[in-house]
PDB file of C-alpha atoms and ligand atoms in Angstrom:
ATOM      1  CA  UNK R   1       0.000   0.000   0.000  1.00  0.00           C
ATOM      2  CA  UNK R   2       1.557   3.363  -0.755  1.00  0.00           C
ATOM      3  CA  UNK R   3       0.876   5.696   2.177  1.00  0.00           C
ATOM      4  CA  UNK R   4       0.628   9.558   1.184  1.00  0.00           C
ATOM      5  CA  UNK R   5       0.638  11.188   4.742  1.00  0.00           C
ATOM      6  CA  UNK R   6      -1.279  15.015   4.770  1.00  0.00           C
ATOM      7  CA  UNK R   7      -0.875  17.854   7.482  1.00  0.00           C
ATOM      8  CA  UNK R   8      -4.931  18.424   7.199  1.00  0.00           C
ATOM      9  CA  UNK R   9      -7.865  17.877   5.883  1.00  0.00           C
ATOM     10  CA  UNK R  10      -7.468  20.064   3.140  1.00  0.00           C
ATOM     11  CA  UNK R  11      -4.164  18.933   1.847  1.00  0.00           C
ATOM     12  CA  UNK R  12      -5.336  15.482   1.664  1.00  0.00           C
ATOM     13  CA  UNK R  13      -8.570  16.924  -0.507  1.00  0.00           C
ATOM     14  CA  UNK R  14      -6.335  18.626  -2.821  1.00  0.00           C
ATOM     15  CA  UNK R  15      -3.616  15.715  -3.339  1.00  0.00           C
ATOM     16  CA  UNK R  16      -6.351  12.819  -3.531  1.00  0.00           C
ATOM     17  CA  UNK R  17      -8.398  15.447  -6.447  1.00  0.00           C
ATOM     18  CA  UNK R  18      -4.947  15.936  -7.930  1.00  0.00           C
ATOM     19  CA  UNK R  19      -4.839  11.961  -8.312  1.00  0.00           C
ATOM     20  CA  UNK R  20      -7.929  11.859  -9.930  1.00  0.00           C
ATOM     21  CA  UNK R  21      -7.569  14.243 -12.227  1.00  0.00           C
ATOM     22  CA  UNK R  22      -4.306  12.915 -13.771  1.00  0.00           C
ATOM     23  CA  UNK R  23      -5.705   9.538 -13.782  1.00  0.00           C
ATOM     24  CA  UNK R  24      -8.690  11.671 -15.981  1.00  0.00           C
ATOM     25  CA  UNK R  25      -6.104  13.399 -17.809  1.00  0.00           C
ATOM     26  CA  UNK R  26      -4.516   9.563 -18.427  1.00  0.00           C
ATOM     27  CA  UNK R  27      -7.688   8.193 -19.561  1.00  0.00           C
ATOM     28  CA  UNK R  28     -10.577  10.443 -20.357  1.00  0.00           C
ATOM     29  CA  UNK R  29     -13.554   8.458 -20.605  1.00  0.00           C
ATOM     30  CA  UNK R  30     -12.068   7.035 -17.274  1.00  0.00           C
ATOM     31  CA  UNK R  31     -15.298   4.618 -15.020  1.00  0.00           C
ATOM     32  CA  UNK R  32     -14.543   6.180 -11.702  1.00  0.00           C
ATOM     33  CA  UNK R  33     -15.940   4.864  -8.558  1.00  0.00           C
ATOM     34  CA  UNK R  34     -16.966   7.612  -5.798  1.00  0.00           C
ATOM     35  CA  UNK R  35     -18.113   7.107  -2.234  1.00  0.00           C
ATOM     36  CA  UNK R  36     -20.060   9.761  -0.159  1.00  0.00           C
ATOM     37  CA  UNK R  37     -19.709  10.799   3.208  1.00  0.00           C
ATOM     38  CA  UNK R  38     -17.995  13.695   4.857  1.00  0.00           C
ATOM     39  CA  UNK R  39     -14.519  12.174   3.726  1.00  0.00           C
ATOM     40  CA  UNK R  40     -14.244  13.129   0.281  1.00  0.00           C
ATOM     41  CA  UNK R  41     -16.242  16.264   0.038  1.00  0.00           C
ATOM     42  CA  UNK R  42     -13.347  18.471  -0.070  1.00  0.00           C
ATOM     43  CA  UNK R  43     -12.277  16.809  -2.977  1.00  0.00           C
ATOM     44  CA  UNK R  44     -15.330  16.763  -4.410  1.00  0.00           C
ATOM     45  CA  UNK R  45     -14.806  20.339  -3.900  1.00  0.00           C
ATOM     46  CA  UNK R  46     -11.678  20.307  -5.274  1.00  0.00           C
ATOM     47  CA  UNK R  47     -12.121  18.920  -8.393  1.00  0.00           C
ATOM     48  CA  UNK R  48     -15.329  21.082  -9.182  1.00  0.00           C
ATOM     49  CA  UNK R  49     -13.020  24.149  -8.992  1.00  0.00           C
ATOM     50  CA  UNK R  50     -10.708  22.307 -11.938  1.00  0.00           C
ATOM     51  CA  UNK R  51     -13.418  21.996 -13.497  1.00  0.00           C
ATOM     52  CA  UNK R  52     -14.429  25.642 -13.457  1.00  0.00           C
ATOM     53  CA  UNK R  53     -11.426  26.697 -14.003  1.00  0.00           C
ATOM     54  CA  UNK R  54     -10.841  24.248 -17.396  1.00  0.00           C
ATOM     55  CA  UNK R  55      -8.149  22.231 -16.301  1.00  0.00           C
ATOM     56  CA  UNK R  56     -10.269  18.952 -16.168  1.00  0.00           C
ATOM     57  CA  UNK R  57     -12.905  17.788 -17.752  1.00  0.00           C
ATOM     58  CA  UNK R  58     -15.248  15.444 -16.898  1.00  0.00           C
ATOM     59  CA  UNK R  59     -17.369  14.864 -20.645  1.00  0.00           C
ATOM     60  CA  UNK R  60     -16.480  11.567 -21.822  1.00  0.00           C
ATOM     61  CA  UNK R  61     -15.833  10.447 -17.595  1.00  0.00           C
ATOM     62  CA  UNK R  62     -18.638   7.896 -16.264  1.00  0.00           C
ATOM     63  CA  UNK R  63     -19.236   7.450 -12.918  1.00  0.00           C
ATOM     64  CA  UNK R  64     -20.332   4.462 -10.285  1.00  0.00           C
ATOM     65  CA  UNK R  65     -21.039   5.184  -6.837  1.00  0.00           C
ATOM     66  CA  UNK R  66     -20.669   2.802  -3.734  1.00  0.00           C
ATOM     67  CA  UNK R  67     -23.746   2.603  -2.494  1.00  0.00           C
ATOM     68  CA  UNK R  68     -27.261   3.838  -1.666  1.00  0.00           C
ATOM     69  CA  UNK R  69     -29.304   3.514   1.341  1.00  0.00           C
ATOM     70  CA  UNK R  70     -32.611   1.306   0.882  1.00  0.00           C
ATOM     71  CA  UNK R  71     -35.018   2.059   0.130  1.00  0.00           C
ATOM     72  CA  UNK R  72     -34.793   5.366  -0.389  1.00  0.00           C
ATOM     73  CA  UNK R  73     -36.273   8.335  -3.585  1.00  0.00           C
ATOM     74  CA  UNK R  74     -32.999   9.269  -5.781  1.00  0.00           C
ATOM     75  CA  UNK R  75     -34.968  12.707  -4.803  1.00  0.00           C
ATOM     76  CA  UNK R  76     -34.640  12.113  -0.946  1.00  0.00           C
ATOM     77  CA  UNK R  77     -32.457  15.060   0.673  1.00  0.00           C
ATOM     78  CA  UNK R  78     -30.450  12.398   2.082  1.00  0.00           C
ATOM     79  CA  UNK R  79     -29.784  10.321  -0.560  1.00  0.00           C
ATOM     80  CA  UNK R  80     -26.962   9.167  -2.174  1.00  0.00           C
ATOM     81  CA  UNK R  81     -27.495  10.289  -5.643  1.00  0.00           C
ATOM     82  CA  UNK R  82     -28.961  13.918  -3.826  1.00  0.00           C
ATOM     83  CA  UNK R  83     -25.685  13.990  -1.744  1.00  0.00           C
ATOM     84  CA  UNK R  84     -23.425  13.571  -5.163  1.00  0.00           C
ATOM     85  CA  UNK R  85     -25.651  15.958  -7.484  1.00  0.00           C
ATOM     86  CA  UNK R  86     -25.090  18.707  -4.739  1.00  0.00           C
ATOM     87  CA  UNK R  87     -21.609  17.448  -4.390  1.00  0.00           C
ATOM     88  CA  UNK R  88     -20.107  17.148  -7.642  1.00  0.00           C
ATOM     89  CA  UNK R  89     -22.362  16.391 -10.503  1.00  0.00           C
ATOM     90  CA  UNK R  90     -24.427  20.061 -10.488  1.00  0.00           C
ATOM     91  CA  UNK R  91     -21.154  21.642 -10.587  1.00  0.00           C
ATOM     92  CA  UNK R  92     -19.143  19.618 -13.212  1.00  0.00           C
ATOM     93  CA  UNK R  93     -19.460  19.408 -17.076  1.00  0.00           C
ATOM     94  CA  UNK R  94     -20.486  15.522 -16.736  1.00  0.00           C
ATOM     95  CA  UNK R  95     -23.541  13.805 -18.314  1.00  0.00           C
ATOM     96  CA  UNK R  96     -25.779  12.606 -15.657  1.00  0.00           C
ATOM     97  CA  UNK R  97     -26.913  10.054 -18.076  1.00  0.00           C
ATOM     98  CA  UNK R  98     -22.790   8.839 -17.424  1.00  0.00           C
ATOM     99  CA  UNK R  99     -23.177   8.642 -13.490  1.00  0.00           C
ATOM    100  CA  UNK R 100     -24.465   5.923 -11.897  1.00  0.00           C
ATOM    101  CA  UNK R 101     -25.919   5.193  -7.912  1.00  0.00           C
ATOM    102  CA  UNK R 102     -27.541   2.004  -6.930  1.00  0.00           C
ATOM    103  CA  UNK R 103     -31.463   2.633  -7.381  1.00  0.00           C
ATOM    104  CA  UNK R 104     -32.607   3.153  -3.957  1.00  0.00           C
ATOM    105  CA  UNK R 105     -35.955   3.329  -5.682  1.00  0.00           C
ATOM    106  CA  UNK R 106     -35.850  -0.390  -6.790  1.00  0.00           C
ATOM    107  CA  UNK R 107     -38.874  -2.640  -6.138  1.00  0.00           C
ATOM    108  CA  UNK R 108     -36.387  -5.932  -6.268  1.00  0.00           C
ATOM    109  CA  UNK R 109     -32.951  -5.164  -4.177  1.00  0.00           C
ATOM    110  CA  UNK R 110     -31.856  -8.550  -5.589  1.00  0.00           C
ATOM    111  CA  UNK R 111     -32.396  -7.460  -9.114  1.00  0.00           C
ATOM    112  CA  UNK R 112     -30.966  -4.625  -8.597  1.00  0.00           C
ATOM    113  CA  UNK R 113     -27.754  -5.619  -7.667  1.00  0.00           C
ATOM    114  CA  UNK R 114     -27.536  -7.576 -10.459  1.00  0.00           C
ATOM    115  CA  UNK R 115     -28.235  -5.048 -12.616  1.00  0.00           C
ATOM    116  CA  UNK R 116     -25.472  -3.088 -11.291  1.00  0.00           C
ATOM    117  CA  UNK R 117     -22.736  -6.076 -11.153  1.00  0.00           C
ATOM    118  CA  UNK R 118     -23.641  -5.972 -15.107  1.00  0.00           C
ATOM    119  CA  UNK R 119     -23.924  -2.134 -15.243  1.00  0.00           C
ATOM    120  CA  UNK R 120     -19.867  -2.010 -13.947  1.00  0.00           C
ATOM    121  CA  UNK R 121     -18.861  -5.562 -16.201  1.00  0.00           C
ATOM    122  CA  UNK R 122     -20.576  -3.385 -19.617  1.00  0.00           C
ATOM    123  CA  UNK R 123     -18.170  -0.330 -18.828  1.00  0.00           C
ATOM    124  CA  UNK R 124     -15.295  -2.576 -18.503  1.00  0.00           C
ATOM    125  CA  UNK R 125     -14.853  -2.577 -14.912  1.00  0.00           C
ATOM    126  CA  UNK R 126     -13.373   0.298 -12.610  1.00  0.00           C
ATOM    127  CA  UNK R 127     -10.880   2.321 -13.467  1.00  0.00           C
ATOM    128  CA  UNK R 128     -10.064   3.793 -10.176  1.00  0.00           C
ATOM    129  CA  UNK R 129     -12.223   3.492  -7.075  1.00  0.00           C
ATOM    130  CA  UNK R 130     -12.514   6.154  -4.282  1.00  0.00           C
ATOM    131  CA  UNK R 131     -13.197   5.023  -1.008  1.00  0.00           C
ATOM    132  CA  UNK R 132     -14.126   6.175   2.670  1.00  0.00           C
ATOM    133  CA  UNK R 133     -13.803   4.105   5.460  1.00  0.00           C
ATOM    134  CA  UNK R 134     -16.239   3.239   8.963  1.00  0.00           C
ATOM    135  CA  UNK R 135     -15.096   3.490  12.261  1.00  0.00           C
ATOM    136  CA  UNK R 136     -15.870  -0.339  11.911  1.00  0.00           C
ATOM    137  CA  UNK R 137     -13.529  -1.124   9.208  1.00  0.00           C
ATOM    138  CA  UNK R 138     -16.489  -1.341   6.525  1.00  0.00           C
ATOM    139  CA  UNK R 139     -15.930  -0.467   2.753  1.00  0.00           C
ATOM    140  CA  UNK R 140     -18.774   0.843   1.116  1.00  0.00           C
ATOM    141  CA  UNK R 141     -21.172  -0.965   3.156  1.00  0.00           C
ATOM    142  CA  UNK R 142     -19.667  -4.186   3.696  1.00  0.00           C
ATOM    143  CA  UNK R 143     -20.675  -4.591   7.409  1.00  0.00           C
ATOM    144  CA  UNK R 144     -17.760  -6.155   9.858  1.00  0.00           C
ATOM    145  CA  UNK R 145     -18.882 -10.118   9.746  1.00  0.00           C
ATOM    146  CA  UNK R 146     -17.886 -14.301   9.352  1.00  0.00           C
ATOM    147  CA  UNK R 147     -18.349 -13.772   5.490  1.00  0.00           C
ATOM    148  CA  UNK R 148     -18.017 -10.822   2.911  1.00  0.00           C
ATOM    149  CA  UNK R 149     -20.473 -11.239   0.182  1.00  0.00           C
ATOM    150  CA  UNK R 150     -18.766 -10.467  -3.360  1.00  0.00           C
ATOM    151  CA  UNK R 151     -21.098  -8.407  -5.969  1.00  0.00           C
ATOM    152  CA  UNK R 152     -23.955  -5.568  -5.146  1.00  0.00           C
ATOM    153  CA  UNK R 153     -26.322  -6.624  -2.523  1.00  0.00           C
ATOM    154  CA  UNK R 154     -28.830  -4.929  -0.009  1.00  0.00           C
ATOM    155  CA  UNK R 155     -27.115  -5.239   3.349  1.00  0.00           C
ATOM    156  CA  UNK R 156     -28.848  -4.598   6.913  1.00  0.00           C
ATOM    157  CA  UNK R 157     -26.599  -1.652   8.651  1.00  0.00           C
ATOM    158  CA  UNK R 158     -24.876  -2.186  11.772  1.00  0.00           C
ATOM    159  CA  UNK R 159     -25.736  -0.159  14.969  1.00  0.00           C
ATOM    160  CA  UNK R 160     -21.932   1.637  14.729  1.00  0.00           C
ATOM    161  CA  UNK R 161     -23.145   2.833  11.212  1.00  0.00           C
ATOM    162  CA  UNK R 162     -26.376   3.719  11.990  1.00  0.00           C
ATOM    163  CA  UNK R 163     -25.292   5.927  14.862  1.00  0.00           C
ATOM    164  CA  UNK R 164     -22.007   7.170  13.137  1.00  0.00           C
ATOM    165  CA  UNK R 165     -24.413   8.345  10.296  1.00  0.00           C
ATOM    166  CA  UNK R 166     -27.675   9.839  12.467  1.00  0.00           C
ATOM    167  CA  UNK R 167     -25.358  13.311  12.607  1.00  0.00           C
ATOM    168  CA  UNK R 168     -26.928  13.969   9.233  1.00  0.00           C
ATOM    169  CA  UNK R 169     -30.305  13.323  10.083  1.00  0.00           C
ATOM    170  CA  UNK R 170     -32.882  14.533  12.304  1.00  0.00           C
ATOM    171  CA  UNK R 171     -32.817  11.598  14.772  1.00  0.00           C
ATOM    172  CA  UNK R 172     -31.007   8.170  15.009  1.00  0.00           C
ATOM    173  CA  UNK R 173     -34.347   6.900  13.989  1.00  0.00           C
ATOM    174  CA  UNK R 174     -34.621   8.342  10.665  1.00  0.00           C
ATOM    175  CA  UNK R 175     -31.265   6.679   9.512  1.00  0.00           C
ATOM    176  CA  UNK R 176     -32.276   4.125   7.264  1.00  0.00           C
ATOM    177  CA  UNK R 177     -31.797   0.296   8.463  1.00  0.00           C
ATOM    178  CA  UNK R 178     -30.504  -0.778   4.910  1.00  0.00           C
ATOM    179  CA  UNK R 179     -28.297  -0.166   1.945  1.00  0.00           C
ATOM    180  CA  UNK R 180     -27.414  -1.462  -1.429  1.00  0.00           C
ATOM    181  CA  UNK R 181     -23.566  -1.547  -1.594  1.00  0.00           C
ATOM    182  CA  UNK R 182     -21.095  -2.954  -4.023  1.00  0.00           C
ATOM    183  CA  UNK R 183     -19.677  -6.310  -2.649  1.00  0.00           C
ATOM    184  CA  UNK R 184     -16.172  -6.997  -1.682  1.00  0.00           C
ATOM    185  CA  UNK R 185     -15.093  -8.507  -5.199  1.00  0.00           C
ATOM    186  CA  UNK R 186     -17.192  -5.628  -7.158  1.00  0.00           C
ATOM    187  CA  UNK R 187     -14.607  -3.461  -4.791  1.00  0.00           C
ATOM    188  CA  UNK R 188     -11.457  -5.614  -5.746  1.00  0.00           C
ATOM    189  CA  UNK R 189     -11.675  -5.439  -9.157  1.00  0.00           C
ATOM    190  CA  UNK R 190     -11.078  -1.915  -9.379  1.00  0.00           C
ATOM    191  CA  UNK R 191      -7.691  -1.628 -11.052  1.00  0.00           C
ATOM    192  CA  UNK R 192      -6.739   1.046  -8.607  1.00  0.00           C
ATOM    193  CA  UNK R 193      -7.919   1.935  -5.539  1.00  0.00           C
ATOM    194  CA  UNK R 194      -7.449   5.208  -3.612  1.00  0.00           C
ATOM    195  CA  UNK R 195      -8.718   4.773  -0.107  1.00  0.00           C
ATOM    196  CA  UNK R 196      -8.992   8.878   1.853  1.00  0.00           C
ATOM    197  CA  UNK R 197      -8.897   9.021   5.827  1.00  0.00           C
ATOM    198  CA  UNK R 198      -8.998  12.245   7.807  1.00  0.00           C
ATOM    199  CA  UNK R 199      -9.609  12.282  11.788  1.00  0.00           C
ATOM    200  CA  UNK R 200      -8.901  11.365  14.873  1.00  0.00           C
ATOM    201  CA  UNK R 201     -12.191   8.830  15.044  1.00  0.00           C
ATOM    202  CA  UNK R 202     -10.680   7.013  12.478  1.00  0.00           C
ATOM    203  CA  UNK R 203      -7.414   6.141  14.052  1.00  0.00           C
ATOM    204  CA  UNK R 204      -8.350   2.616  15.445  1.00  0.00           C
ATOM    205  CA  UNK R 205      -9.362   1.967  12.106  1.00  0.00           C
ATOM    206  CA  UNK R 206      -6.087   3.076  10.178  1.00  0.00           C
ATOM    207  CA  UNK R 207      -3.892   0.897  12.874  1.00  0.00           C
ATOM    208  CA  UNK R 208      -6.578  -2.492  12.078  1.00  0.00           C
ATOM    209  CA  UNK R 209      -5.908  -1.898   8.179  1.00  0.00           C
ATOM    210  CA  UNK R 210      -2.504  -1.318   8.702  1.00  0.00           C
ATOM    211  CA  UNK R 211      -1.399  -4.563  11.077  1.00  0.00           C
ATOM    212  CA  UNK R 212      -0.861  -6.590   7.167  1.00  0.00           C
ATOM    213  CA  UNK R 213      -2.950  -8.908   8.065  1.00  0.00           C
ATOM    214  CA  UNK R 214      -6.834  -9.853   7.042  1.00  0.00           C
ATOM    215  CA  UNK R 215     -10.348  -9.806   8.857  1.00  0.00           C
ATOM    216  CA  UNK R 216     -13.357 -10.213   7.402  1.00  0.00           C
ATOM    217  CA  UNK R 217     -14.706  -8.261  10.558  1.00  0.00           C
ATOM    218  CA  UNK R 218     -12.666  -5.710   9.520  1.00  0.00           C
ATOM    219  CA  UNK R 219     -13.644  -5.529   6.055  1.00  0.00           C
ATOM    220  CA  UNK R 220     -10.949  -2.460   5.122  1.00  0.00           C
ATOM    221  CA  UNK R 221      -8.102  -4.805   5.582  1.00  0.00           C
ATOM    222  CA  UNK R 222      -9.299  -6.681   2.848  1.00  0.00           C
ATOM    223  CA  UNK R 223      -7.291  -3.870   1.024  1.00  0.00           C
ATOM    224  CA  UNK R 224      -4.016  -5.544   2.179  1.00  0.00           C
ATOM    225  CA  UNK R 225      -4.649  -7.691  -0.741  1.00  0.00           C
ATOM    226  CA  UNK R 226      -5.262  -5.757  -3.620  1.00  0.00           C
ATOM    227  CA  UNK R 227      -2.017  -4.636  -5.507  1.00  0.00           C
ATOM    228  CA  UNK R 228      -2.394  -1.255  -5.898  1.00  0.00           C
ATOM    229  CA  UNK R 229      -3.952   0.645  -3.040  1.00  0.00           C
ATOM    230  CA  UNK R 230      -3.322   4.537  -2.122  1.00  0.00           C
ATOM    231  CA  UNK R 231      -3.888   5.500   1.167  1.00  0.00           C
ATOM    232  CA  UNK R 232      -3.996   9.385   1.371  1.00  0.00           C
ATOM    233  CA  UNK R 233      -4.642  10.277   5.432  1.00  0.00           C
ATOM    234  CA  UNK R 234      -4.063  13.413   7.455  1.00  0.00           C
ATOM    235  CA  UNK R 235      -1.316  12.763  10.158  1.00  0.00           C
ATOM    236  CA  UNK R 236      -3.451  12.741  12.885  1.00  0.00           C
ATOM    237  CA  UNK R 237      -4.813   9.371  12.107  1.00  0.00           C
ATOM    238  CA  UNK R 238      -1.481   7.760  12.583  1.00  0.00           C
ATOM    239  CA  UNK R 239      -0.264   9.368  15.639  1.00  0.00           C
TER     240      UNK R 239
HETATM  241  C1  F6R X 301     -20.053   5.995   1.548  1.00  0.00           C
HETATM  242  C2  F6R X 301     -19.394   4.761   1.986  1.00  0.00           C
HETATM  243  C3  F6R X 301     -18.951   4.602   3.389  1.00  0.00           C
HETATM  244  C4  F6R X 301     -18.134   5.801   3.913  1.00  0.00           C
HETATM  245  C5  F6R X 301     -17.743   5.589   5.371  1.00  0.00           C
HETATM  246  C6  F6R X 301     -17.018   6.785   5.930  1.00  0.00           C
HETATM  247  O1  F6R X 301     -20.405   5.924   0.185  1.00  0.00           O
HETATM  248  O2  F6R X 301     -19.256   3.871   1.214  1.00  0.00           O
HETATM  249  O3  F6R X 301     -18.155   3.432   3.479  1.00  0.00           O
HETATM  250  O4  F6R X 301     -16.987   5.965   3.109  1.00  0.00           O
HETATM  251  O5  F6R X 301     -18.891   5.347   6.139  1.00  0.00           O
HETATM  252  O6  F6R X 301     -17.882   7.885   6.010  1.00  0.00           O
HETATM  253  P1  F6R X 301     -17.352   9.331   6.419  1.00  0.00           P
HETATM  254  O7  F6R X 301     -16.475   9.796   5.319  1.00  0.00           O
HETATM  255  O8  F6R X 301     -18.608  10.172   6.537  1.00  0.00           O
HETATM  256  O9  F6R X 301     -16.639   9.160   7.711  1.00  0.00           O
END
């Protein structure tokens, strides 16, 4: 795993955007996978204002998110897709017809997943896959537990998440219970992976992942396996 350490929480925003964008500038009908969450908003940030200011482009980019809570309206304030059309894709020159969220919407989870699994296998697979990580080791919402399921599935969420997640809602209650999430493999077979941690609630986590060894109730350090993971993390997480 190459380890890019950051004094703060913007340096990490700008160096993680700046390794998007020259993987964009690489490839520019590039399938990038996003997560959500407070993590990578700067970033998101970020690479709106190269965007604005013409030194990136996003046309010919498609995108596939993570995950999506279930069930949920694509029009809910707190869903996914809301969270990356205020995020990113309002602000960038990208064809929403390009990005893609799990349909929180769906009447069949099952279906859905599969539909997604074949979505991500028709572009070709991932090019490069951003991704958060839980206080509880998950990755998108692969829940610590005995076995990690491979493709897209509708997972229940685990009380950590729930409550870890309730600060952007009006009550723990509200949170929903489920989510549709990529699977471990959909994950892995990203050919590059650029995994973002910033604070000091994540610093458990960081020294789990970073032990090189595996636990599939610590689904994170299933990254120890993949060849070519980034790490980019402020400082504080590995004090
Ligand atoms: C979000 C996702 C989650 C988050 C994780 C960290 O799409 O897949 O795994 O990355 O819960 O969330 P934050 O960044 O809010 O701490």
């Amino acid at each position: 795993m190459n380890i890019i350490v950051c004094r703060n929480y913007e340096e990490m925003s700008l160096r993680a955007a700046r390794i998007v964008a020259e993987q964009i500038k690489a490839k520019p009908n590039l399938v990038l996978g996003l997560a959500t969450g407070s993590t990578p908003e700067g970033m998101y940030a970020q690479l709106a204002d190269m965007n604005q200011k013409g030194e990136l482009s996003f046309k010919e980019v498609t995108t596939v998110n993570l995950d999506e809570y279930y069930p949920i309206a694509p029009a809910n304030d707190q869903s996914y897709r809301y969270f990356m059309n205020r995020h990113l894709f309002d602000h960038i020159d990208i064809d929403k017809a390009n990005t893609h969220v799990p349909d929180g919407a769906a009447a069949d989870p099952a279906a859905e997943g599969k539909r997604y699994e074949e979505l991500i296998s028709d572009l070709g697979g991932i090019d490069l896959q951003v991704l958060g990580i839980g206080r509880n080791g998950h990755i998108g919402f692969n829940e610590p537990d005995s076995k990690l399921i491979l493709d897209t599935h509708v997972t229940d969420l685990t009380e950590s998440t729930i409550e870890a997640n309730s600060r952007f809602f009006a009550s723990p209650s509200d949170v929903p219970r489920r989510a549709l999430t990529m699977g471990i493999g959909s994950i892995f077979k990203a050919k590059k992976i650029l995994l973002m941690i910033s604070g000091v609630e994540k610093k458990a986590a960081v020294s789990a992942l970073l032990e090189r060894t595996v636990d599939t109730n610590f689904p994170a350090t299933m990254l120890n396996l993949h060849p070519d993971v980034t790490l980019v993390c402020t400082a504080d997480v590995l004090d």
